[in-house]
Amino acid sequence: MAGEGPTAGSPTAGSPVAGSPVAENPVAGSPVVENPVAENPVVDAPAPRTPAPPPSPAPPPFWPLLLLGAAVLPGVVVFLLGRWGDAPAVQAWRTVCLAVTVQALPFLVLGTALSGAINAFVPESVFRRVLPRRPALAVPVAGVAGVVLPGCECASVPVAGSLISRGVTPAAAFAFLLSAPAVNPVVLTATAIAFPGNPAMVLARLLASLATAVVMGWLWLRFGRAEWLRPAARHTGHRAGHSRWEEFRRGFQHDFLHAGGFLVVGAMAAATFNVTVPGSVLDTFSASPWLSVLFLAALAIVLAVCSEADAFLAASLTGFPPVARLAFMVVGPMVDLKLIALQAGTFGRAFAVRFSAATAVVAVACSALTAGVLL
């Protein structure tokens, strides 16, 4: 009928057809699109399952005996030390062990501090600019660089490890490791004081030590294998956004604690030899020139005297020929018990055994050749 409104359910002009995507808007005359999400609700994903806690480890077998041993063993050790601690041999062992450790500790601190500083503050590009690109030429340059760093073998090991971690070829780092404790100004000055009026001994020590370092670097280039060298995992270089002083502190702490334990082990071994070997053995070997060279080379390895002090000990061995005393001063800063322990802890046992044995042979040969020309 005219004038009547639309009947229920009948579409009007401009009104949406039932089932169409356009629904009536409360505001007159403005259509709106229905939300398709409302018609197709999303099914919630299942919540992730919380992993079950790992089962607690089973106690080790015979754990009551282990617990009893942990409770009794410290008391037994304290009792034995108190019972035999006043014996002359034990007192001598304790004195030598403490002396070797205290003598080397300042230089270990110097070396680990220098290692941390290299790691945190020195860009890797510096080493590429200073050292020649050819490894065969980088070896003698690194050997000569040891002249400018006062320190002993305890300081050179962490520094060499840091150099390798910064991209320096291992052969050059090992040449520096061997030359730095033997040809630096402090050691040469101490040698001149220990041998007054004998500049030939100072020159012989410089040339024999430098020749040994360079030869060992070249030998590593020719025969060294990567699997023998396993440096400890550590951060290398400065990371953007991190404090350099904090990186220095962490690197110093890591290297000092890592190397300090091996220093103590080497000092204990050196003290044991000092106490157990009688002094009469020295007189037996001093009569033969070649046996005296081998004996003093072996003595330098086990005594583990710091390179700043070994010249005075060599000067006191007046019963031995000059070539033997030179071998003592050349071998000692490059191969001794605490140095072998430090190398094993830093680069791996496989490296330390091979490298130390080869260094001892080369050092004795270079000492004999240099003494034959200068002494």
Tab-separated table of C-alpha atoms in Angstrom:
chain	number	residue	atom	x	y	z
A	1	MET	CA	0.000	0.000	0.000
A	2	ALA	CA	1.068	3.490	-0.708
A	3	GLY	CA	2.645	5.236	2.217
A	4	GLU	CA	3.273	2.006	4.090
A	5	GLY	CA	6.795	1.160	5.201
A	6	PRO	CA	8.561	-1.903	3.989
A	7	THR	CA	7.337	-5.175	5.233
A	8	ALA	CA	9.455	-7.238	7.564
A	9	GLY	CA	12.068	-9.210	5.701
A	10	SER	CA	11.655	-7.273	2.435
A	11	PRO	CA	14.717	-5.439	1.180
A	12	THR	CA	14.541	-1.776	0.534
A	13	ALA	CA	16.498	0.412	-1.800
A	14	GLY	CA	19.955	1.040	-0.461
A	15	SER	CA	19.581	-1.557	2.283
A	16	PRO	CA	21.892	-4.529	2.361
A	17	VAL	CA	20.722	-7.826	1.082
A	18	ALA	CA	20.689	-10.610	3.632
A	19	GLY	CA	23.919	-12.590	3.542
A	20	SER	CA	25.899	-9.775	1.920
A	21	PRO	CA	29.151	-8.645	3.633
A	22	VAL	CA	27.791	-5.199	4.274
A	23	ALA	CA	25.763	-4.766	7.471
A	24	GLU	CA	23.729	-1.851	8.645
A	25	ASN	CA	25.669	0.814	10.469
A	26	PRO	CA	24.062	2.411	13.478
A	27	VAL	CA	24.883	5.724	11.881
A	28	ALA	CA	22.296	6.283	9.180
A	29	GLY	CA	23.447	5.872	5.628
A	30	SER	CA	26.998	4.628	6.269
A	31	PRO	CA	27.692	1.026	5.403
A	32	VAL	CA	30.474	-0.907	7.210
A	33	VAL	CA	32.290	-4.092	6.288
A	34	GLU	CA	31.817	-6.965	8.655
A	35	ASN	CA	34.920	-8.303	10.419
A	36	PRO	CA	35.878	-11.533	8.721
A	37	VAL	CA	37.601	-12.638	11.923
A	38	ALA	CA	34.246	-12.665	13.655
A	39	GLU	CA	32.932	-15.217	11.138
A	40	ASN	CA	36.189	-17.310	11.257
A	41	PRO	CA	37.470	-17.247	14.808
A	42	VAL	CA	41.097	-18.286	15.239
A	43	VAL	CA	41.593	-21.440	17.187
A	44	ASP	CA	44.118	-20.887	19.964
A	45	ALA	CA	47.392	-22.793	19.550
A	46	PRO	CA	48.091	-25.329	22.276
A	47	ALA	CA	50.262	-23.995	25.079
A	48	PRO	CA	53.881	-25.169	24.966
A	49	ARG	CA	54.638	-28.038	27.271
A	50	THR	CA	56.968	-27.251	30.130
A	51	PRO	CA	59.984	-29.568	29.938
A	52	ALA	CA	60.269	-31.937	32.784
A	53	PRO	CA	63.159	-31.242	35.145
A	54	PRO	CA	66.185	-33.449	34.531
A	55	PRO	CA	66.449	-36.404	36.846
A	56	SER	CA	68.807	-35.892	39.735
A	57	PRO	CA	72.123	-37.681	39.184
A	58	ALA	CA	72.630	-40.892	41.025
A	59	PRO	CA	75.262	-40.828	43.766
A	60	PRO	CA	78.628	-42.274	42.766
A	61	PRO	CA	79.392	-45.830	43.788
A	62	PHE	CA	81.026	-46.260	47.157
A	63	TRP	CA	80.004	-42.740	48.095
A	64	PRO	CA	80.263	-43.431	51.854
A	65	LEU	CA	83.968	-44.245	51.398
A	66	LEU	CA	84.501	-41.068	49.351
A	67	LEU	CA	82.797	-39.010	52.026
A	68	LEU	CA	84.891	-40.624	54.727
A	69	GLY	CA	88.095	-39.987	52.751
A	70	ALA	CA	87.195	-36.321	52.211
A	71	ALA	CA	86.697	-35.960	55.959
A	72	VAL	CA	89.832	-37.841	57.060
A	73	LEU	CA	92.431	-36.958	54.382
A	74	PRO	CA	92.892	-33.256	55.303
A	75	GLY	CA	93.478	-34.195	58.920
A	76	VAL	CA	96.055	-36.814	57.946
A	77	VAL	CA	97.922	-34.309	55.750
A	78	VAL	CA	97.990	-31.737	58.544
A	79	PHE	CA	99.239	-34.378	60.984
A	80	LEU	CA	102.057	-35.503	58.686
A	81	LEU	CA	103.138	-31.941	57.963
A	82	GLY	CA	103.237	-31.208	61.651
A	83	ARG	CA	105.184	-34.409	62.388
A	84	TRP	CA	107.810	-34.090	59.669
A	85	GLY	CA	107.586	-30.401	58.848
A	86	ASP	CA	110.654	-29.604	60.949
A	87	ALA	CA	112.912	-32.092	59.153
A	88	PRO	CA	115.831	-30.365	57.340
A	89	ALA	CA	114.882	-31.856	53.958
A	90	VAL	CA	111.287	-30.671	54.255
A	91	GLN	CA	112.401	-27.209	55.312
A	92	ALA	CA	114.809	-27.009	52.358
A	93	TRP	CA	112.076	-28.177	49.962
A	94	ARG	CA	109.664	-25.611	51.330
A	95	THR	CA	112.242	-22.826	51.076
A	96	VAL	CA	113.195	-23.624	47.466
A	97	CYS	CA	109.581	-23.994	46.356
A	98	LEU	CA	108.624	-20.683	47.946
A	99	ALA	CA	111.717	-18.943	46.567
A	100	VAL	CA	111.058	-20.046	42.978
A	101	THR	CA	107.400	-19.043	43.218
A	102	VAL	CA	108.043	-15.633	44.797
A	103	GLN	CA	110.891	-14.919	42.386
A	104	ALA	CA	108.766	-15.621	39.321
A	105	LEU	CA	105.450	-14.196	40.557
A	106	PRO	CA	106.149	-10.494	39.836
A	107	PHE	CA	107.106	-11.313	36.266
A	108	LEU	CA	104.041	-13.525	35.880
A	109	VAL	CA	101.928	-10.552	36.959
A	110	LEU	CA	103.768	-8.374	34.432
A	111	GLY	CA	103.215	-10.889	31.641
A	112	THR	CA	99.531	-11.469	32.325
A	113	ALA	CA	98.936	-7.713	32.646
A	114	LEU	CA	100.676	-7.154	29.316
A	115	SER	CA	98.661	-9.980	27.779
A	116	GLY	CA	95.397	-8.440	28.982
A	117	ALA	CA	96.459	-5.013	27.717
A	118	ILE	CA	97.306	-6.409	24.275
A	119	ASN	CA	93.947	-8.153	24.151
A	120	ALA	CA	91.889	-5.121	25.196
A	121	PHE	CA	93.742	-2.071	23.870
A	122	VAL	CA	95.923	-3.051	20.904
A	123	PRO	CA	94.098	-3.372	17.569
A	124	GLU	CA	94.875	-6.398	15.466
A	125	SER	CA	95.997	-4.157	12.604
A	126	VAL	CA	99.047	-3.107	14.652
A	127	PHE	CA	100.537	-6.586	14.427
A	128	ARG	CA	99.942	-6.738	10.703
A	129	ARG	CA	101.790	-3.447	10.243
A	130	VAL	CA	104.740	-4.248	12.514
A	131	LEU	CA	105.468	-7.818	11.436
A	132	PRO	CA	106.329	-8.720	7.850
A	133	ARG	CA	103.662	-10.599	5.955
A	134	ARG	CA	105.978	-13.460	5.114
A	135	PRO	CA	106.213	-15.743	8.161
A	136	ALA	CA	109.865	-16.565	7.440
A	137	LEU	CA	110.724	-12.876	7.856
A	138	ALA	CA	108.333	-12.323	10.760
A	139	VAL	CA	110.212	-14.882	12.877
A	140	PRO	CA	113.535	-12.964	13.204
A	141	VAL	CA	111.687	-9.657	13.645
A	142	ALA	CA	109.703	-11.142	16.529
A	143	GLY	CA	112.896	-12.594	17.992
A	144	VAL	CA	114.617	-9.225	17.983
A	145	ALA	CA	111.476	-7.643	19.495
A	146	GLY	CA	112.150	-9.636	22.659
A	147	VAL	CA	115.045	-7.276	23.402
A	148	VAL	CA	112.683	-4.467	24.389
A	149	LEU	CA	110.497	-6.392	26.876
A	150	PRO	CA	111.917	-6.890	30.390
A	151	GLY	CA	110.533	-10.097	31.820
A	152	CYS	CA	111.141	-13.772	32.381
A	153	GLU	CA	109.732	-16.949	30.884
A	154	CYS	CA	106.653	-16.735	33.103
A	155	ALA	CA	105.751	-13.426	31.461
A	156	SER	CA	106.422	-14.529	27.884
A	157	VAL	CA	104.016	-17.495	27.821
A	158	PRO	CA	100.740	-15.548	28.320
A	159	VAL	CA	101.989	-12.802	25.995
A	160	ALA	CA	102.716	-15.337	23.252
A	161	GLY	CA	99.274	-16.866	23.743
A	162	SER	CA	97.674	-13.442	23.395
A	163	LEU	CA	99.681	-12.705	20.236
A	164	ILE	CA	98.506	-15.950	18.624
A	165	SER	CA	94.902	-15.188	19.540
A	166	ARG	CA	95.267	-11.785	17.846
A	167	GLY	CA	96.325	-13.270	14.513
A	168	VAL	CA	100.133	-13.373	14.810
A	169	THR	CA	101.616	-16.446	13.163
A	170	PRO	CA	102.537	-19.029	15.838
A	171	ALA	CA	106.134	-19.282	14.590
A	172	ALA	CA	106.726	-15.571	15.264
A	173	ALA	CA	104.976	-15.770	18.645
A	174	PHE	CA	107.184	-18.701	19.672
A	175	ALA	CA	110.330	-16.859	18.591
A	176	PHE	CA	109.260	-13.996	20.830
A	177	LEU	CA	108.419	-16.434	23.636
A	178	LEU	CA	111.962	-17.827	23.600
A	179	SER	CA	113.911	-14.619	23.024
A	180	ALA	CA	112.145	-12.217	25.399
A	181	PRO	CA	113.296	-13.819	28.667
A	182	ALA	CA	116.882	-14.305	27.439
A	183	VAL	CA	117.898	-11.171	25.525
A	184	ASN	CA	116.078	-8.314	27.240
A	185	PRO	CA	118.114	-5.471	28.801
A	186	VAL	CA	117.538	-6.590	32.397
A	187	VAL	CA	118.950	-10.063	31.754
A	188	LEU	CA	121.933	-8.792	29.782
A	189	THR	CA	122.723	-6.240	32.494
A	190	ALA	CA	122.553	-8.937	35.169
A	191	THR	CA	124.879	-11.115	33.086
A	192	ALA	CA	127.397	-8.299	32.756
A	193	ILE	CA	127.331	-7.796	36.528
A	194	ALA	CA	127.691	-11.528	37.219
A	195	PHE	CA	130.650	-11.809	34.814
A	196	PRO	CA	132.608	-8.580	35.365
A	197	GLY	CA	135.324	-7.902	32.840
A	198	ASN	CA	133.971	-10.576	30.500
A	199	PRO	CA	131.860	-8.873	27.800
A	200	ALA	CA	132.335	-11.909	25.558
A	201	MET	CA	130.026	-13.922	27.837
A	202	VAL	CA	127.306	-11.261	27.541
A	203	LEU	CA	127.617	-11.197	23.750
A	204	ALA	CA	127.678	-14.995	23.585
A	205	ARG	CA	124.480	-15.231	25.610
A	206	LEU	CA	122.750	-12.669	23.395
A	207	LEU	CA	123.735	-14.349	20.113
A	208	ALA	CA	123.143	-17.943	21.247
A	209	SER	CA	119.714	-17.119	22.704
A	210	LEU	CA	118.613	-15.116	19.676
A	211	ALA	CA	119.825	-17.840	17.305
A	212	THR	CA	117.906	-20.487	19.256
A	213	ALA	CA	114.694	-18.453	19.144
A	214	VAL	CA	114.916	-17.819	15.397
A	215	VAL	CA	115.824	-21.419	14.549
A	216	MET	CA	112.923	-22.738	16.618
A	217	GLY	CA	110.536	-20.352	14.857
A	218	TRP	CA	111.694	-21.575	11.468
A	219	LEU	CA	111.482	-25.196	12.594
A	220	TRP	CA	107.886	-24.627	13.618
A	221	LEU	CA	107.142	-23.187	10.180
A	222	ARG	CA	108.591	-26.319	8.578
A	223	PHE	CA	107.477	-29.098	10.890
A	224	GLY	CA	104.817	-27.646	13.228
A	225	ARG	CA	101.270	-28.987	13.056
A	226	ALA	CA	98.072	-27.242	13.992
A	227	GLU	CA	96.799	-30.193	16.025
A	228	TRP	CA	99.775	-29.868	18.398
A	229	LEU	CA	98.764	-26.329	19.286
A	230	ARG	CA	95.555	-26.018	21.238
A	231	PRO	CA	95.400	-22.605	22.887
A	232	ALA	CA	92.894	-22.064	25.651
A	233	ALA	CA	89.565	-20.631	24.523
A	234	ARG	CA	89.301	-16.942	25.351
A	235	HIS	CA	87.922	-13.693	23.948
A	236	THR	CA	90.180	-12.155	21.335
A	237	GLY	CA	90.162	-8.438	20.837
A	238	HIS	CA	87.866	-5.606	21.834
A	239	ARG	CA	84.139	-5.939	21.258
A	240	ALA	CA	82.155	-2.850	20.354
A	241	GLY	CA	80.008	-1.552	23.186
A	242	HIS	CA	82.083	-3.161	25.932
A	243	SER	CA	84.397	-1.461	28.381
A	244	ARG	CA	88.054	-1.943	27.498
A	245	TRP	CA	89.047	-1.786	31.162
A	246	GLU	CA	86.553	-4.517	31.979
A	247	GLU	CA	87.946	-6.661	29.161
A	248	PHE	CA	91.456	-5.989	30.447
A	249	ARG	CA	90.434	-7.049	33.947
A	250	ARG	CA	88.794	-10.254	32.755
A	251	GLY	CA	91.717	-11.175	30.505
A	252	PHE	CA	94.254	-10.492	33.258
A	253	GLN	CA	92.270	-12.507	35.797
A	254	HIS	CA	91.858	-15.455	33.424
A	255	ASP	CA	95.521	-15.637	32.404
A	256	PHE	CA	96.912	-15.102	35.902
A	257	LEU	CA	94.767	-17.749	37.562
A	258	HIS	CA	95.356	-20.161	34.691
A	259	ALA	CA	99.130	-19.763	34.611
A	260	GLY	CA	99.643	-19.348	38.355
A	261	GLY	CA	98.626	-22.909	39.134
A	262	PHE	CA	101.122	-24.336	36.648
A	263	LEU	CA	103.807	-22.063	38.050
A	264	VAL	CA	103.320	-23.600	41.484
A	265	VAL	CA	103.500	-27.122	40.021
A	266	GLY	CA	106.796	-26.326	38.287
A	267	ALA	CA	108.216	-24.766	41.448
A	268	MET	CA	107.362	-27.890	43.438
A	269	ALA	CA	109.137	-30.087	40.886
A	270	ALA	CA	112.232	-27.860	40.942
A	271	ALA	CA	112.319	-27.922	44.741
A	272	THR	CA	112.093	-31.716	44.753
A	273	PHE	CA	115.163	-32.001	42.518
A	274	ASN	CA	117.128	-29.524	44.599
A	275	VAL	CA	116.522	-31.550	47.735
A	276	THR	CA	117.028	-35.061	46.365
A	277	VAL	CA	120.189	-34.625	44.212
A	278	PRO	CA	123.399	-34.585	46.330
A	279	GLY	CA	126.058	-31.946	45.733
A	280	SER	CA	128.716	-34.577	44.973
A	281	VAL	CA	127.096	-35.184	41.593
A	282	LEU	CA	128.305	-31.750	40.447
A	283	ASP	CA	131.943	-32.738	40.950
A	284	THR	CA	131.484	-35.923	38.922
A	285	PHE	CA	130.295	-34.159	35.774
A	286	SER	CA	132.517	-31.063	35.864
A	287	ALA	CA	135.607	-33.036	34.777
A	288	SER	CA	134.300	-33.790	31.250
A	289	PRO	CA	133.625	-30.811	28.905
A	290	TRP	CA	130.767	-32.433	26.985
A	291	LEU	CA	129.211	-34.100	30.002
A	292	SER	CA	129.404	-30.799	31.852
A	293	VAL	CA	127.482	-29.060	29.054
A	294	LEU	CA	124.730	-31.684	29.107
A	295	PHE	CA	124.630	-31.744	32.888
A	296	LEU	CA	124.318	-27.987	33.321
A	297	ALA	CA	121.687	-27.870	30.564
A	298	ALA	CA	119.669	-30.498	32.432
A	299	LEU	CA	120.318	-28.675	35.705
A	300	ALA	CA	118.942	-25.449	34.233
A	301	ILE	CA	115.769	-27.291	33.251
A	302	VAL	CA	115.068	-28.690	36.699
A	303	LEU	CA	116.270	-25.765	38.821
A	304	ALA	CA	113.842	-23.363	37.079
A	305	VAL	CA	115.792	-20.259	38.100
A	306	CYS	CA	114.375	-16.981	36.807
A	307	SER	CA	116.317	-15.527	33.881
A	308	GLU	CA	117.091	-12.344	35.824
A	309	ALA	CA	118.980	-14.399	38.456
A	310	ASP	CA	120.442	-17.402	36.608
A	311	ALA	CA	123.623	-15.540	35.581
A	312	PHE	CA	124.703	-15.229	39.215
A	313	LEU	CA	124.163	-18.950	39.752
A	314	ALA	CA	126.115	-19.740	36.574
A	315	ALA	CA	128.970	-17.501	37.696
A	316	SER	CA	129.155	-19.404	40.992
A	317	LEU	CA	129.755	-22.713	39.165
A	318	THR	CA	133.452	-21.989	38.763
A	319	GLY	CA	134.378	-25.668	38.404
A	320	PHE	CA	132.615	-25.906	35.019
A	321	PRO	CA	134.025	-24.632	31.694
A	322	PRO	CA	132.585	-21.447	30.112
A	323	VAL	CA	130.701	-23.349	27.416
A	324	ALA	CA	128.791	-25.299	30.064
A	325	ARG	CA	127.903	-22.151	31.985
A	326	LEU	CA	126.749	-20.527	28.748
A	327	ALA	CA	124.512	-23.514	28.021
A	328	PHE	CA	123.067	-23.152	31.521
A	329	MET	CA	122.102	-19.526	30.837
A	330	VAL	CA	120.729	-20.197	27.332
A	331	VAL	CA	118.682	-23.311	28.123
A	332	GLY	CA	117.248	-22.129	31.450
A	333	PRO	CA	115.083	-19.210	30.238
A	334	MET	CA	113.734	-21.319	27.342
A	335	VAL	CA	113.192	-24.753	28.882
A	336	ASP	CA	112.567	-25.394	32.567
A	337	LEU	CA	109.997	-27.256	34.626
A	338	LYS	CA	107.753	-24.312	35.405
A	339	LEU	CA	107.935	-23.115	31.783
A	340	ILE	CA	106.987	-26.573	30.490
A	341	ALA	CA	104.051	-26.580	32.913
A	342	LEU	CA	102.985	-23.106	31.764
A	343	GLN	CA	103.214	-24.115	28.102
A	344	ALA	CA	101.200	-27.267	28.731
A	345	GLY	CA	98.475	-25.258	30.430
A	346	THR	CA	98.392	-22.559	27.743
A	347	PHE	CA	99.028	-24.418	24.473
A	348	GLY	CA	98.444	-28.080	25.337
A	349	ARG	CA	100.553	-30.986	26.506
A	350	ALA	CA	101.269	-32.265	22.991
A	351	PHE	CA	102.845	-28.937	22.094
A	352	ALA	CA	104.813	-28.550	25.329
A	353	VAL	CA	106.488	-31.960	25.106
A	354	ARG	CA	107.616	-31.610	21.483
A	355	PHE	CA	108.517	-27.933	21.605
A	356	SER	CA	110.491	-28.148	24.851
A	357	ALA	CA	112.502	-31.169	23.725
A	358	ALA	CA	113.401	-29.549	20.406
A	359	THR	CA	114.251	-26.247	22.092
A	360	ALA	CA	116.648	-27.942	24.523
A	361	VAL	CA	118.533	-29.623	21.678
A	362	VAL	CA	118.756	-26.446	19.586
A	363	ALA	CA	119.796	-24.346	22.606
A	364	VAL	CA	122.653	-26.714	23.494
A	365	ALA	CA	123.859	-26.764	19.886
A	366	CYS	CA	123.734	-22.969	19.547
A	367	SER	CA	125.535	-22.547	22.875
A	368	ALA	CA	128.353	-24.903	21.825
A	369	LEU	CA	128.791	-23.210	18.460
A	370	THR	CA	128.748	-19.689	19.910
A	371	ALA	CA	131.159	-20.596	22.702
A	372	GLY	CA	133.537	-22.157	20.190
A	373	VAL	CA	133.777	-18.816	18.378
A	374	LEU	CA	133.625	-16.251	21.220
A	375	LEU	CA	134.771	-17.975	24.424
